[in-house]
């Protein structure tokens, strides 16, 4: 088995701002796993929120002894080996996990959703994310997002009211709100949630800092819209501890270590009667199409990272009236568009 990797700068269509900061470029690391003449593709989109950088991803990949990995069909065993190298480095592990799954699908000649027994008709509509911005730019972004029926709005800065008022002046679409840990006082967070419910918000994602779990449980008890965990749910081991504090979890391949871990988290959440959302970082169509293979299992999809960039080196999953359309192609279902 051979592993190759290279970095790639994803150029954002707009400066992307959330409660933690802004950027125009997101550097990802692509991985290619070659074995028996078949190549599987994977991608890491490292986040400094989880102490990862493109450099740390490469350092992790260099530490992998492919001689210790079994053939790529033995995903469970190989994932255990990757976890034994680091409890963290989740996006780096996700890149190898995705490449392994892509390889298996290609070796079997089937898309992953079919191998997992899922129906492509069951994919939900994905939300389209609108970052924090000035009113003029927000209005432009809402116009550009015309084809997406569900919008996810980033709040948690000091102009939440202005953002929602601006959006409501141009659209009555269903909104989802992600505060990215931006509200630290629970009474104020509750007031915001009551107000957002009146503004037609379907759920609130990560209203409070991850280390304020008791405050979040209080908030959820008093709030009348679902509260979804994101920064509070990194690995599969976090899921059981969130019962009572959240109504659902936002899983991301880059936080949990890949498709193998995401599947385990989805079924754990379902056992706990929690809602399941699958989100993403700013990623190319490689990682998004990998995540989309799980979409038939979801309550909520937020797989729009590839829609925010202008130099996507892969094509795979597409969107029709907001609904995720899974290509009937092997593995994660992607092809290179050239230029790499
Ligand atoms: Mg989030």
CSV table of N, CA, C and O in Angstrom, one decimal, residues 49 81 89 91 100 108 115 121 150 153 164 197 199 210 216 231 236 241 257 267 289 291 311 329 333:
chain,number,residue,atom,x,y,z
A,49,UNK,N,-9.2,25.2,15.5
A,49,UNK,CA,-10.1,25.0,16.7
A,49,UNK,C,-9.7,23.7,17.3
A,49,UNK,O,-9.9,23.5,18.5
A,81,UNK,N,-5.3,1.2,14.1
A,81,UNK,CA,-3.9,1.5,14.0
A,81,UNK,C,-3.7,3.0,13.9
A,81,UNK,O,-2.8,3.5,14.6
A,89,UNK,N,-5.3,14.7,15.8
A,89,UNK,CA,-5.0,14.5,14.4
A,89,UNK,C,-6.2,14.0,13.6
A,89,UNK,O,-6.0,13.1,12.7
A,91,UNK,N,-8.4,15.2,11.4
A,91,UNK,CA,-8.6,15.5,10.0
A,91,UNK,C,-7.6,14.6,9.2
A,91,UNK,O,-7.9,14.2,8.1
A,100,UNK,N,-9.3,5.2,2.1
A,100,UNK,CA,-9.5,3.7,2.3
A,100,UNK,C,-10.9,3.3,1.9
A,100,UNK,O,-11.1,2.3,1.2
A,108,UNK,N,-14.7,-2.9,-5.2
A,108,UNK,CA,-16.0,-3.6,-5.3
A,108,UNK,C,-16.9,-3.1,-6.5
A,108,UNK,O,-17.9,-3.7,-6.8
A,115,UNK,N,-23.0,-0.1,-0.6
A,115,UNK,CA,-22.4,-1.1,0.3
A,115,UNK,C,-23.0,-1.0,1.7
A,115,UNK,O,-23.1,-2.0,2.3
A,121,UNK,N,-32.3,8.0,-2.6
A,121,UNK,CA,-33.5,8.8,-2.6
A,121,UNK,C,-33.7,9.5,-1.2
A,121,UNK,O,-34.5,10.4,-1.0
A,150,UNK,N,-32.7,26.1,2.2
A,150,UNK,CA,-32.5,26.2,3.6
A,150,UNK,C,-31.2,27.0,3.8
A,150,UNK,O,-30.1,26.6,3.3
A,153,UNK,N,-27.3,30.4,9.1
A,153,UNK,CA,-26.8,31.7,9.4
A,153,UNK,C,-25.8,31.6,10.6
A,153,UNK,O,-26.1,31.1,11.6
A,164,UNK,N,-30.0,39.2,11.3
A,164,UNK,CA,-31.3,38.6,11.0
A,164,UNK,C,-32.2,39.6,10.4
A,164,UNK,O,-33.0,39.2,9.5
A,197,UNK,N,-36.7,32.1,17.4
A,197,UNK,CA,-37.9,31.2,17.1
A,197,UNK,C,-38.9,32.0,16.4
A,197,UNK,O,-39.5,31.6,15.4
A,199,UNK,N,-38.5,34.4,14.6
A,199,UNK,CA,-38.0,34.8,13.2
A,199,UNK,C,-37.9,33.6,12.3
A,199,UNK,O,-37.4,33.6,11.2
A,210,UNK,N,-18.2,25.3,24.6
A,210,UNK,CA,-18.2,23.9,24.8
A,210,UNK,C,-18.0,23.6,26.3
A,210,UNK,O,-18.5,22.6,26.8
A,216,UNK,N,-25.6,25.0,29.1
A,216,UNK,CA,-26.3,24.6,27.8
A,216,UNK,C,-27.5,23.7,28.1
A,216,UNK,O,-28.6,23.8,27.5
A,231,UNK,N,-19.2,22.1,18.5
A,231,UNK,CA,-17.9,22.1,19.2
A,231,UNK,C,-17.9,21.2,20.4
A,231,UNK,O,-16.8,20.8,20.9
A,236,UNK,N,-16.4,10.1,19.0
A,236,UNK,CA,-17.6,9.3,19.3
A,236,UNK,C,-17.7,9.2,20.8
A,236,UNK,O,-18.9,9.0,21.3
A,241,UNK,N,-22.2,11.6,26.8
A,241,UNK,CA,-22.2,12.6,27.8
A,241,UNK,C,-23.1,13.8,27.4
A,241,UNK,O,-23.2,14.7,28.3
A,257,UNK,N,-12.6,11.8,12.7
A,257,UNK,CA,-11.6,10.9,12.2
A,257,UNK,C,-12.0,10.1,11.0
A,257,UNK,O,-11.3,9.3,10.5
A,267,UNK,N,-25.1,6.0,14.6
A,267,UNK,CA,-25.9,4.9,15.2
A,267,UNK,C,-26.0,5.1,16.8
A,267,UNK,O,-27.0,4.8,17.4
A,289,UNK,N,-18.2,14.8,-0.9
A,289,UNK,CA,-18.9,13.6,-1.5
A,289,UNK,C,-18.7,12.4,-0.6
A,289,UNK,O,-19.6,11.5,-0.6
A,291,UNK,N,-18.7,12.5,2.8
A,291,UNK,CA,-19.7,12.7,3.8
A,291,UNK,C,-21.1,12.4,3.3
A,291,UNK,O,-21.9,11.8,4.0
A,311,UNK,N,-12.3,27.0,-6.7
A,311,UNK,CA,-11.3,26.2,-7.5
A,311,UNK,C,-11.3,24.7,-7.0
A,311,UNK,O,-10.3,24.1,-6.7
A,329,UNK,N,-21.5,6.2,-8.8
A,329,UNK,CA,-20.1,5.9,-9.1
A,329,UNK,C,-19.4,5.3,-7.9
A,329,UNK,O,-19.8,5.5,-6.8
A,333,UNK,N,-17.3,8.4,-5.0
A,333,UNK,CA,-18.0,9.0,-6.2
A,333,UNK,C,-17.5,10.2,-6.8
A,333,UNK,O,-18.2,11.0,-7.4
